[in-house]
CSV table of C-alpha atoms and ligand atoms in Angstrom, one decimal:
chain,number,residue,atom,x,y,z
T,16,UNK,CA,23.0,-67.4,-12.4
T,17,UNK,CA,21.5,-68.3,-15.7
T,18,UNK,CA,20.9,-71.4,-17.8
T,19,UNK,CA,22.7,-72.1,-21.1
T,20,UNK,CA,21.7,-74.3,-24.0
T,21,UNK,CA,22.7,-74.7,-27.7
T,22,UNK,CA,20.2,-74.8,-30.4
T,23,UNK,CA,21.4,-77.0,-33.3
T,24,UNK,CA,19.6,-75.0,-36.0
T,25,UNK,CA,19.8,-77.8,-38.6
T,26,UNK,CA,19.5,-80.7,-36.1
T,27,UNK,CA,21.4,-83.8,-36.9
T,28,UNK,CA,22.3,-82.4,-40.3
T,29,UNK,CA,25.1,-80.8,-42.3
T,30,UNK,CA,26.9,-77.8,-40.9
T,31,UNK,CA,29.0,-75.3,-42.8
T,32,UNK,CA,29.8,-77.9,-45.4
T,33,UNK,CA,32.8,-76.8,-47.4
T,34,UNK,CA,33.3,-73.7,-45.3
T,35,UNK,CA,36.3,-72.6,-43.3
T,36,UNK,CA,36.8,-74.5,-40.0
T,37,UNK,CA,34.3,-77.1,-41.0
T,38,UNK,CA,36.7,-80.0,-40.4
T,39,UNK,CA,35.4,-83.2,-42.1
T,40,UNK,CA,31.8,-82.0,-42.4
T,41,UNK,CA,31.4,-83.6,-45.8
T,42,UNK,CA,32.8,-87.1,-45.2
T,43,UNK,CA,31.4,-87.2,-41.7
T,44,UNK,CA,27.8,-86.5,-42.6
T,45,UNK,CA,25.4,-88.8,-40.7
T,46,UNK,CA,28.1,-89.8,-38.2
T,47,UNK,CA,27.9,-88.9,-34.6
T,48,UNK,CA,31.5,-87.8,-33.8
T,49,UNK,CA,31.0,-84.1,-34.1
T,50,UNK,CA,27.9,-84.1,-32.0
T,51,UNK,CA,29.4,-86.4,-29.3
T,52,UNK,CA,32.4,-84.0,-29.1
T,53,UNK,CA,30.0,-81.2,-28.8
T,54,UNK,CA,28.1,-82.8,-25.9
T,55,UNK,CA,31.3,-83.5,-24.0
T,56,UNK,CA,32.5,-79.8,-24.5
T,57,UNK,CA,29.1,-78.3,-23.5
T,58,UNK,CA,29.0,-80.4,-20.4
T,59,UNK,CA,32.5,-79.2,-19.5
T,60,UNK,CA,31.0,-75.7,-20.0
T,61,UNK,CA,28.2,-76.4,-17.6
T,62,UNK,CA,25.4,-76.2,-20.2
T,63,UNK,CA,21.9,-77.3,-19.4
T,64,UNK,CA,21.1,-78.8,-22.7
T,65,UNK,CA,21.6,-79.2,-26.5
T,66,UNK,CA,18.4,-78.9,-28.5
T,67,UNK,CA,18.3,-80.7,-31.9
T,68,UNK,CA,15.9,-79.1,-34.4
T,69,UNK,CA,14.2,-81.4,-36.9
T,70,UNK,CA,12.0,-81.6,-39.9
T,71,UNK,CA,10.9,-84.4,-42.2
T,72,UNK,CA,10.8,-82.9,-45.6
T,73,UNK,CA,13.2,-82.1,-48.5
T,74,UNK,CA,11.5,-78.9,-49.7
T,75,UNK,CA,11.0,-78.0,-53.3
T,76,UNK,CA,8.9,-74.9,-52.7
T,77,UNK,CA,11.6,-72.4,-53.8
T,78,UNK,CA,11.5,-72.3,-57.7
T,79,UNK,CA,9.7,-75.7,-57.6
T,80,UNK,CA,12.9,-77.7,-57.5
T,81,UNK,CA,15.0,-79.6,-54.9
T,82,UNK,CA,18.1,-77.7,-56.1
T,83,UNK,CA,18.3,-75.2,-53.3
T,84,UNK,CA,17.5,-77.9,-50.7
T,85,UNK,CA,20.5,-80.0,-51.6
T,86,UNK,CA,23.0,-77.5,-53.1
T,87,UNK,CA,24.7,-76.8,-49.8
T,88,UNK,CA,23.2,-79.7,-47.9
T,89,UNK,CA,21.4,-77.4,-45.5
T,90,UNK,CA,18.1,-79.2,-45.5
T,91,UNK,CA,19.5,-82.7,-45.0
T,92,UNK,CA,18.2,-84.1,-41.7
T,93,UNK,CA,18.8,-87.4,-40.1
T,94,UNK,CA,16.4,-88.4,-37.4
T,95,UNK,CA,17.8,-86.9,-34.2
T,96,UNK,CA,16.4,-89.5,-31.8
T,97,UNK,CA,19.0,-92.3,-32.4
T,98,UNK,CA,21.7,-89.7,-31.6
T,99,UNK,CA,20.3,-89.2,-28.1
T,100,UNK,CA,21.7,-92.4,-26.4
T,101,UNK,CA,25.1,-91.9,-28.1
T,102,UNK,CA,25.4,-88.4,-26.7
T,103,UNK,CA,24.2,-89.6,-23.3
T,104,UNK,CA,26.7,-92.4,-23.3
T,105,UNK,CA,29.6,-90.0,-23.7
T,106,UNK,CA,28.4,-87.6,-20.9
T,107,UNK,CA,26.9,-87.7,-17.4
T,108,UNK,CA,24.9,-84.5,-16.8
T,109,UNK,CA,23.9,-82.5,-19.9
T,110,UNK,CA,20.3,-82.7,-21.1
T,111,UNK,CA,19.6,-83.8,-24.7
T,112,UNK,CA,16.5,-82.5,-26.4
T,113,UNK,CA,15.2,-84.0,-29.7
T,114,UNK,CA,12.5,-82.5,-31.8
T,115,UNK,CA,9.2,-84.3,-32.2
T,116,UNK,CA,6.3,-83.2,-34.5
T,117,UNK,CA,3.1,-83.6,-32.6
T,118,UNK,CA,1.0,-83.6,-35.8
T,119,UNK,CA,2.7,-86.7,-37.1
T,120,UNK,CA,4.0,-88.8,-34.2
T,121,UNK,CA,1.4,-91.2,-32.8
T,122,UNK,CA,1.2,-90.4,-29.0
T,123,UNK,CA,1.7,-94.0,-27.9
T,124,UNK,CA,4.9,-94.3,-30.0
T,125,UNK,CA,6.3,-91.0,-28.6
T,126,UNK,CA,5.4,-91.8,-25.0
T,127,UNK,CA,7.0,-95.2,-25.2
T,128,UNK,CA,10.1,-94.0,-27.1
T,129,UNK,CA,10.8,-91.2,-24.7
T,130,UNK,CA,10.1,-93.3,-21.6
T,131,UNK,CA,12.7,-95.7,-23.0
T,132,UNK,CA,15.1,-92.9,-23.7
T,133,UNK,CA,14.6,-91.5,-20.2
T,134,UNK,CA,15.7,-94.8,-18.8
T,135,UNK,CA,18.7,-95.2,-21.2
T,136,UNK,CA,19.9,-91.6,-20.5
T,137,UNK,CA,19.2,-92.0,-16.8
T,138,UNK,CA,16.9,-89.0,-16.8
T,139,UNK,CA,18.5,-86.6,-19.3
T,140,UNK,CA,16.2,-86.6,-22.3
T,141,UNK,CA,13.7,-83.9,-23.5
T,142,UNK,CA,11.3,-83.3,-26.4
T,143,UNK,CA,11.1,-80.1,-28.4
T,144,UNK,CA,7.5,-80.1,-29.5
T,145,UNK,CA,6.7,-78.6,-32.8
T,146,UNK,CA,3.6,-78.7,-35.0
T,147,UNK,CA,5.7,-78.8,-38.1
T,148,UNK,CA,5.3,-77.5,-41.6
T,149,UNK,CA,4.8,-77.4,-44.7
T,150,UNK,CA,2.2,-79.3,-46.7
T,151,UNK,CA,4.9,-81.5,-48.2
T,152,UNK,CA,5.9,-82.8,-44.7
T,153,UNK,CA,2.3,-83.6,-44.0
T,154,UNK,CA,2.1,-85.5,-47.3
T,155,UNK,CA,5.1,-87.6,-46.3
T,156,UNK,CA,2.8,-88.9,-43.5
T,157,UNK,CA,-0.1,-89.5,-45.8
T,158,UNK,CA,-2.1,-86.4,-45.2
T,159,UNK,CA,-3.5,-84.4,-48.2
T,160,UNK,CA,-2.7,-81.1,-46.7
T,161,UNK,CA,-1.2,-79.8,-43.5
T,162,UNK,CA,-3.6,-78.9,-40.7
T,163,UNK,CA,-4.4,-75.2,-40.2
T,164,UNK,CA,-1.9,-73.3,-37.9
T,165,UNK,CA,-4.0,-72.7,-34.8
T,166,UNK,CA,-5.8,-76.0,-35.0
T,167,UNK,CA,-2.4,-77.7,-35.0
T,168,UNK,CA,-1.7,-76.2,-31.6
T,169,UNK,CA,-5.0,-77.4,-30.3
T,170,UNK,CA,-4.0,-80.9,-31.6
T,171,UNK,CA,-0.6,-80.5,-29.9
T,172,UNK,CA,-2.3,-79.7,-26.6
T,173,UNK,CA,-4.4,-82.8,-26.8
T,174,UNK,CA,-1.3,-84.8,-27.9
T,175,UNK,CA,0.7,-83.8,-24.9
T,176,UNK,CA,-2.2,-84.6,-22.5
T,177,UNK,CA,-2.5,-88.0,-24.1
T,178,UNK,CA,1.3,-88.7,-23.9
T,179,UNK,CA,1.3,-87.5,-20.2
T,180,UNK,CA,-1.6,-89.8,-19.4
T,181,UNK,CA,0.5,-92.7,-20.7
T,182,UNK,CA,3.6,-91.6,-18.8
T,183,UNK,CA,1.4,-91.5,-15.7
T,184,UNK,CA,-0.1,-95.0,-16.3
T,185,UNK,CA,2.5,-96.3,-13.8
T,186,UNK,CA,2.2,-94.8,-10.4
T,187,UNK,CA,5.5,-93.6,-8.9
T,188,UNK,CA,5.8,-96.6,-6.5
T,189,UNK,CA,4.6,-99.3,-9.0
T,190,UNK,CA,8.1,-100.8,-9.4
T,191,UNK,CA,8.7,-102.9,-6.2
T,192,UNK,CA,11.8,-105.0,-7.0
T,193,UNK,CA,11.2,-107.1,-3.9
T,194,UNK,CA,13.7,-110.0,-4.3
T,195,UNK,CA,12.3,-111.8,-1.3
T,196,UNK,CA,8.8,-112.0,-2.7
T,197,UNK,CA,10.1,-112.3,-6.2
T,198,UNK,CA,7.9,-109.3,-7.2
T,199,UNK,CA,9.0,-106.9,-9.9
T,200,UNK,CA,6.0,-104.5,-10.0
T,201,UNK,CA,2.7,-104.1,-8.2
T,202,UNK,CA,-0.1,-104.5,-10.8
T,203,UNK,CA,-2.5,-102.5,-8.7
T,204,UNK,CA,-0.4,-99.4,-9.3
T,205,UNK,CA,-0.5,-99.7,-13.1
T,206,UNK,CA,-3.6,-98.4,-14.9
T,207,UNK,CA,-5.0,-98.0,-18.4
T,208,UNK,CA,-4.9,-94.4,-19.6
T,209,UNK,CA,-8.1,-94.6,-21.6
T,210,UNK,CA,-7.4,-91.3,-23.2
T,211,UNK,CA,-10.3,-90.2,-25.5
T,212,UNK,CA,-9.7,-86.9,-27.3
T,213,UNK,CA,-10.9,-85.2,-30.5
T,214,UNK,CA,-7.9,-86.3,-32.5
T,215,UNK,CA,-6.1,-88.9,-30.4
T,216,UNK,CA,-7.1,-92.0,-28.4
T,217,UNK,CA,-4.9,-94.4,-26.5
T,218,UNK,CA,-5.6,-97.2,-24.2
T,219,UNK,CA,-2.4,-97.7,-22.3
T,220,UNK,CA,-0.7,-98.5,-19.9
T,221,UNK,CA,2.8,-98.3,-21.3
T,222,UNK,CA,4.8,-101.5,-21.2
T,223,UNK,CA,7.9,-99.6,-20.1
T,224,UNK,CA,9.0,-98.7,-16.6
T,225,UNK,CA,9.0,-95.0,-16.0
T,226,UNK,CA,12.4,-93.3,-16.3
T,227,UNK,CA,14.0,-91.1,-13.6
T,228,UNK,CA,12.2,-88.0,-14.8
T,229,UNK,CA,8.8,-89.8,-15.4
T,230,UNK,CA,7.9,-86.8,-17.7
T,231,UNK,CA,10.9,-86.0,-19.9
T,232,UNK,CA,11.6,-82.2,-20.2
T,233,UNK,CA,9.3,-80.4,-22.7
T,234,UNK,CA,10.7,-77.6,-24.8
T,235,UNK,CA,8.8,-75.3,-27.2
T,236,UNK,CA,9.7,-72.5,-29.6
T,237,UNK,CA,6.6,-71.2,-31.5
T,238,UNK,CA,6.0,-67.5,-30.7
T,239,UNK,CA,2.6,-66.9,-32.1
T,240,UNK,CA,-0.2,-66.4,-29.5
T,241,UNK,CA,-1.3,-70.0,-30.0
T,242,UNK,CA,2.3,-71.1,-29.7
T,243,UNK,CA,2.8,-69.2,-26.5
T,244,UNK,CA,-0.3,-70.6,-24.9
T,245,UNK,CA,0.8,-74.1,-25.8
T,246,UNK,CA,4.3,-73.4,-24.3
T,247,UNK,CA,2.9,-71.8,-21.2
T,248,UNK,CA,0.6,-74.8,-20.6
T,249,UNK,CA,3.2,-77.5,-21.1
T,250,UNK,CA,6.8,-76.4,-21.5
T,251,UNK,CA,9.7,-76.7,-19.0
T,252,UNK,CA,11.8,-74.6,-21.2
T,253,UNK,CA,10.8,-72.1,-23.9
T,254,UNK,CA,13.0,-70.7,-26.7
T,255,UNK,CA,12.4,-67.1,-27.6
T,256,UNK,CA,13.5,-65.4,-30.8
T,257,UNK,CA,13.1,-61.7,-30.0
T,258,UNK,CA,15.1,-58.5,-30.4
T,259,UNK,CA,16.6,-56.4,-27.7
T,260,UNK,CA,16.3,-56.4,-23.9
T,261,UNK,CA,12.9,-54.7,-23.9
T,262,UNK,CA,11.3,-57.4,-26.0
T,263,UNK,CA,13.1,-60.1,-24.0
T,264,UNK,CA,11.4,-58.7,-20.9
T,265,UNK,CA,8.0,-58.4,-22.6
T,266,UNK,CA,8.3,-62.1,-23.8
T,267,UNK,CA,9.2,-63.4,-20.3
T,268,UNK,CA,6.4,-61.3,-18.8
T,269,UNK,CA,3.9,-62.5,-21.4
T,270,UNK,CA,4.8,-66.2,-20.8
T,271,UNK,CA,4.6,-65.7,-17.0
T,272,UNK,CA,1.1,-64.3,-17.4
T,273,UNK,CA,0.0,-67.1,-19.7
T,274,UNK,CA,1.5,-69.7,-17.2
T,275,UNK,CA,-0.5,-68.2,-14.3
T,276,UNK,CA,-3.6,-68.3,-16.5
T,277,UNK,CA,-2.9,-71.9,-17.1
T,278,UNK,CA,-2.5,-72.6,-13.4
T,279,UNK,CA,1.3,-72.9,-13.3
T,280,UNK,CA,4.0,-71.1,-11.4
T,281,UNK,CA,6.1,-69.0,-13.8
T,282,UNK,CA,9.3,-70.4,-12.3
T,283,UNK,CA,8.4,-73.8,-13.7
T,284,UNK,CA,9.5,-72.9,-17.2
T,285,UNK,CA,12.8,-71.4,-18.2
T,286,UNK,CA,12.7,-68.9,-21.0
T,287,UNK,CA,16.0,-68.9,-23.0
T,288,UNK,CA,16.9,-66.3,-25.6
T,289,UNK,CA,18.7,-67.1,-28.8
T,290,UNK,CA,22.2,-65.6,-29.3
T,291,UNK,CA,25.0,-65.9,-31.8
T,292,UNK,CA,28.0,-64.2,-30.2
T,293,UNK,CA,30.8,-63.0,-32.5
T,294,UNK,CA,33.9,-63.8,-30.5
T,295,UNK,CA,37.6,-63.0,-31.2
T,296,UNK,CA,40.8,-62.1,-29.4
T,297,UNK,CA,40.2,-58.3,-29.6
T,298,UNK,CA,37.1,-56.1,-30.2
T,299,UNK,CA,38.5,-55.0,-33.5
T,300,UNK,CA,38.9,-58.5,-34.7
T,301,UNK,CA,35.4,-59.4,-33.6
T,302,UNK,CA,34.0,-56.4,-35.5
T,303,UNK,CA,35.9,-57.4,-38.6
T,304,UNK,CA,34.5,-60.9,-38.2
T,305,UNK,CA,31.0,-59.6,-37.9
T,306,UNK,CA,31.4,-57.5,-41.1
T,307,UNK,CA,32.6,-60.7,-42.9
T,308,UNK,CA,29.6,-62.6,-41.7
T,309,UNK,CA,27.3,-59.9,-43.0
T,310,UNK,CA,29.0,-59.9,-46.4
T,311,UNK,CA,28.6,-63.7,-46.6
T,312,UNK,CA,24.9,-63.2,-46.0
T,313,UNK,CA,24.7,-61.1,-49.2
T,314,UNK,CA,26.2,-64.0,-51.1
T,315,UNK,CA,23.8,-66.4,-49.5
T,316,UNK,CA,20.5,-64.6,-50.3
T,317,UNK,CA,19.2,-67.5,-52.5
T,318,UNK,CA,19.6,-70.0,-49.6
T,319,UNK,CA,17.8,-67.6,-47.3
T,320,UNK,CA,14.9,-67.1,-49.8
T,321,UNK,CA,14.7,-70.9,-50.0
T,322,UNK,CA,14.5,-71.1,-46.2
T,323,UNK,CA,11.7,-68.5,-46.1
T,324,UNK,CA,9.9,-70.4,-48.8
T,325,UNK,CA,10.0,-73.6,-46.7
T,326,UNK,CA,8.6,-72.1,-43.5
T,327,UNK,CA,5.8,-70.1,-45.2
T,328,UNK,CA,5.0,-72.6,-48.0
T,329,UNK,CA,5.3,-69.7,-50.4
T,330,UNK,CA,7.7,-69.6,-53.4
T,331,UNK,CA,9.8,-66.5,-52.7
T,332,UNK,CA,11.4,-66.6,-56.2
T,333,UNK,CA,8.3,-64.9,-57.4
T,334,UNK,CA,9.0,-61.7,-55.4
T,335,UNK,CA,11.3,-58.9,-56.4
T,336,UNK,CA,14.0,-58.3,-53.8
T,337,UNK,CA,13.6,-54.6,-54.0
T,338,UNK,CA,9.8,-54.4,-53.8
T,339,UNK,CA,8.0,-54.0,-50.5
T,340,UNK,CA,8.0,-57.1,-48.3
T,341,UNK,CA,4.9,-59.3,-49.1
T,342,UNK,CA,2.3,-59.7,-46.4
T,343,UNK,CA,2.4,-63.3,-45.3
T,344,UNK,CA,1.4,-62.8,-41.7
T,345,UNK,CA,-1.4,-65.4,-42.0
T,346,UNK,CA,0.8,-68.1,-43.5
T,347,UNK,CA,0.3,-71.6,-42.4
T,348,UNK,CA,3.9,-72.2,-41.4
T,349,UNK,CA,6.1,-70.4,-38.9
T,350,UNK,CA,4.1,-67.2,-38.3
T,351,UNK,CA,6.3,-65.6,-35.6
T,352,UNK,CA,9.5,-66.0,-37.7
T,353,UNK,CA,7.8,-64.5,-40.8
T,354,UNK,CA,6.5,-61.6,-38.8
T,355,UNK,CA,10.0,-61.0,-37.5
T,356,UNK,CA,11.4,-60.9,-41.1
T,357,UNK,CA,8.6,-58.5,-42.1
T,358,UNK,CA,9.4,-56.0,-39.5
T,359,UNK,CA,13.1,-56.1,-40.2
T,360,UNK,CA,12.9,-54.0,-43.4
T,361,UNK,CA,10.7,-52.3,-46.0
T,362,UNK,CA,11.9,-54.4,-49.0
T,363,UNK,CA,12.6,-58.1,-49.1
T,364,UNK,CA,16.4,-57.4,-49.5
T,365,UNK,CA,16.5,-55.0,-46.5
T,366,UNK,CA,14.5,-57.4,-44.3
T,367,UNK,CA,16.9,-60.3,-45.2
T,368,UNK,CA,20.0,-58.3,-44.6
T,369,UNK,CA,18.7,-56.9,-41.2
T,370,UNK,CA,17.1,-60.0,-39.9
T,371,UNK,CA,18.8,-62.4,-37.6
T,372,UNK,CA,16.7,-65.1,-36.1
T,373,UNK,CA,19.5,-66.1,-33.8
T,374,UNK,CA,20.1,-62.8,-32.1
T,375,UNK,CA,18.1,-61.6,-29.3
T,376,UNK,CA,20.9,-59.2,-28.5
T,377,UNK,CA,24.0,-58.4,-30.4
T,378,UNK,CA,27.1,-59.7,-28.8
T,379,UNK,CA,30.4,-58.8,-30.4
T,380,UNK,CA,33.8,-58.8,-28.7
T,381,UNK,CA,36.2,-60.7,-26.6
T,382,UNK,CA,34.9,-63.5,-24.4
T,383,UNK,CA,35.3,-61.2,-21.4
T,384,UNK,CA,33.3,-58.3,-23.0
T,385,UNK,CA,30.6,-60.6,-24.3
T,386,UNK,CA,30.2,-62.3,-20.9
T,387,UNK,CA,29.7,-58.8,-19.3
T,388,UNK,CA,27.1,-57.8,-21.8
T,389,UNK,CA,25.2,-61.1,-21.3
T,390,UNK,CA,25.1,-60.3,-17.6
T,391,UNK,CA,23.7,-56.8,-18.2
T,392,UNK,CA,21.1,-57.9,-20.7
T,393,UNK,CA,19.9,-60.7,-18.4
T,394,UNK,CA,19.5,-58.3,-15.5
T,395,UNK,CA,17.5,-55.9,-17.7
T,396,UNK,CA,15.4,-58.6,-19.3
T,397,UNK,CA,14.7,-60.8,-16.3
T,398,UNK,CA,14.9,-64.0,-18.4
T,399,UNK,CA,16.4,-67.3,-17.4
T,400,UNK,CA,19.3,-67.7,-19.8
T,401,UNK,CA,20.5,-68.0,-23.3
T,402,UNK,CA,20.6,-70.5,-26.2
T,403,UNK,CA,23.6,-70.4,-28.5
T,404,UNK,CA,22.6,-70.7,-32.1
T,405,UNK,CA,25.8,-70.8,-34.0
T,406,UNK,CA,26.7,-73.3,-36.8
T,407,UNK,CA,28.0,-76.5,-35.3
T,408,UNK,CA,31.8,-76.5,-36.0
T,409,UNK,CA,34.5,-77.5,-33.6
T,410,UNK,CA,35.9,-74.0,-33.7
T,411,UNK,CA,32.5,-72.5,-32.7
T,412,UNK,CA,32.1,-75.1,-30.0
T,413,UNK,CA,35.6,-74.2,-28.6
T,414,UNK,CA,34.9,-70.5,-28.7
T,415,UNK,CA,31.8,-71.0,-26.5
T,416,UNK,CA,32.9,-73.9,-24.3
T,417,UNK,CA,36.5,-72.8,-23.7
T,418,UNK,CA,36.4,-69.1,-24.3
T,419,UNK,CA,33.0,-67.7,-23.3
T,420,UNK,CA,31.9,-70.2,-20.6
T,421,UNK,CA,34.9,-69.8,-18.4
T,422,UNK,CA,34.3,-66.0,-18.4
T,423,UNK,CA,30.7,-66.5,-17.5
T,424,UNK,CA,31.7,-68.8,-14.7
T,425,UNK,CA,34.3,-66.4,-13.3
T,426,UNK,CA,31.5,-63.9,-12.9
T,427,UNK,CA,29.4,-66.6,-11.1
T,428,UNK,CA,26.8,-66.5,-13.9
T,429,UNK,CA,26.8,-70.2,-14.9
T,430,UNK,CA,27.1,-73.4,-12.8
T,431,UNK,CA,30.5,-74.8,-12.0
T,432,UNK,CA,29.0,-78.2,-11.3
T,433,UNK,CA,25.8,-80.1,-11.8
T,434,UNK,CA,24.0,-80.5,-8.5
T,435,UNK,CA,21.3,-83.0,-9.4
T,436,UNK,CA,21.1,-86.3,-11.3
T,437,UNK,CA,18.4,-85.4,-13.8
T,438,UNK,CA,18.1,-82.8,-16.5
T,439,UNK,CA,14.7,-81.5,-15.1
T,440,UNK,CA,16.1,-81.0,-11.6
T,441,UNK,CA,19.2,-79.1,-12.9
T,442,UNK,CA,16.9,-77.0,-15.1
T,443,UNK,CA,14.6,-76.1,-12.3
T,444,UNK,CA,17.4,-75.7,-9.6
T,445,UNK,CA,17.5,-71.9,-10.0
X,13,LIG,C1,14.4,-71.4,-32.2
X,13,LIG,C2,13.3,-72.1,-33.0
X,13,LIG,C3,13.5,-73.5,-33.2
X,13,LIG,C4,12.5,-74.2,-33.9
X,13,LIG,N1,12.7,-75.5,-34.1
X,13,LIG,C5,11.8,-76.2,-34.9
X,13,LIG,C6,12.1,-77.5,-35.3
X,13,LIG,O1,13.0,-78.1,-34.9
X,13,LIG,N2,11.2,-78.1,-36.2
X,13,LIG,C7,10.1,-77.4,-36.6
X,13,LIG,O2,9.3,-78.0,-37.4
X,13,LIG,N3,9.8,-76.2,-36.2
X,13,LIG,C8,10.7,-75.5,-35.4
X,13,LIG,N4,10.4,-74.3,-35.1
X,13,LIG,C9,9.1,-73.7,-35.4
X,13,LIG,C10,8.2,-73.6,-34.2
X,13,LIG,O3,8.3,-74.7,-33.3
X,13,LIG,C11,6.8,-73.4,-34.6
X,13,LIG,O4,6.2,-74.6,-35.1
X,13,LIG,C12,6.7,-72.4,-35.7
X,13,LIG,O5,7.5,-71.3,-35.3
X,13,LIG,C13,5.3,-72.0,-35.9
X,13,LIG,O6,4.7,-71.6,-34.7
X,13,LIG,P1,4.4,-70.1,-34.5
X,13,LIG,O7,3.6,-69.6,-35.7
X,13,LIG,O8,3.8,-70.1,-33.2
X,13,LIG,O9,5.8,-69.3,-34.4
X,13,LIG,C14,11.4,-73.5,-34.3
X,13,LIG,C15,11.2,-72.2,-34.1
X,13,LIG,C16,12.2,-71.4,-33.4
X,13,LIG,C17,12.0,-70.0,-33.2
């Protein structure tokens, strides 16, 4: 059996606005309905979690204007955290992960907020920890410049240790609820955290009661060596953007080795690989759909260049599309994503056309065919499951929840029921 999640690539944002099958995407912007429907559908499908990406910047790096950011609405982001209780209220089992930037969120605020959410969701919340980019995001929080890439990960490591020390400030049996004695909690089991680090300090204890998970699930996606070390040390689930079964296997092996070095058992973190299946009633229709998607990409090159500008802090309008791909491997943003573009083609145009961040393996066909391929790839790669990264439309959700998931279940590859009450327990159940 493997685990399944959905990566909402533009978080609580705008999906496929004005496109086919987008429903009321325009007039419903900022409303929870689509995401609530999604949570209900994915729970029906037996998914482990939905992961909501986030950023806190409206970029104007590409051509020095906000035009590309707002033209199709793709960089609009509402804060995903307030959505969490709404999704939880409509469901009973699925895990809900919201993205948190360790560079900007004060540890005490995050520890208290996610302890509260763990209680509200009855143990179904998680945090996707990112170090964030670019400089403009840092400037929104009052910094002059963003912190250097690897240093951000050192800060993130200290940030998590600080947050965990706050989550641990109440011992597991501190809450007594003894009606006879009229005693709510035992003060001798509640301690200050007194965390003293290089970047963060916090006194503690929290003034919240620990939630069912005590430590909400931690997710991580950065693939640079520093990012992998961070994930191996702290994550319960890791998202990998790699290509092909051999790379999937190498990634899982690398994370396992890093986890052992960090004193953890490799089974304590589930590595999920990004996929964007192209599903249709027949193989021919699926191939035609894939060809249409590729043509749409050609028409969308400007938006892709704007996206690359955002995550490297480099204005891509200054490069010729048919010149060799610029070397930006040391950029201060998303290094692993940029390296992945770079190796996808010799020229910028080729790299863009060949690159797919969401596709560890190509999956094109009927739900039955795709389910079979997913099985084969997972056996070969030895990973723990997949993370769907398709645009959030009700049509895509139905294709996955009511087309693909039943085929996976028929093969015994995904759960038919949730065995445990909390997200963490279900994630670590197999
Ligand atoms: C699938 C995926 C999802 C990500 N989600 C976010 C996100 O929500 N917010 C963000 O700021 N960065 C996000 N990132 C970026 C990473 O968390 C990381 O900060 C970035 O890739 C830089 O780290 P790296 O150089 O180790 O790759 C994501 C990356 C990937 C591959």
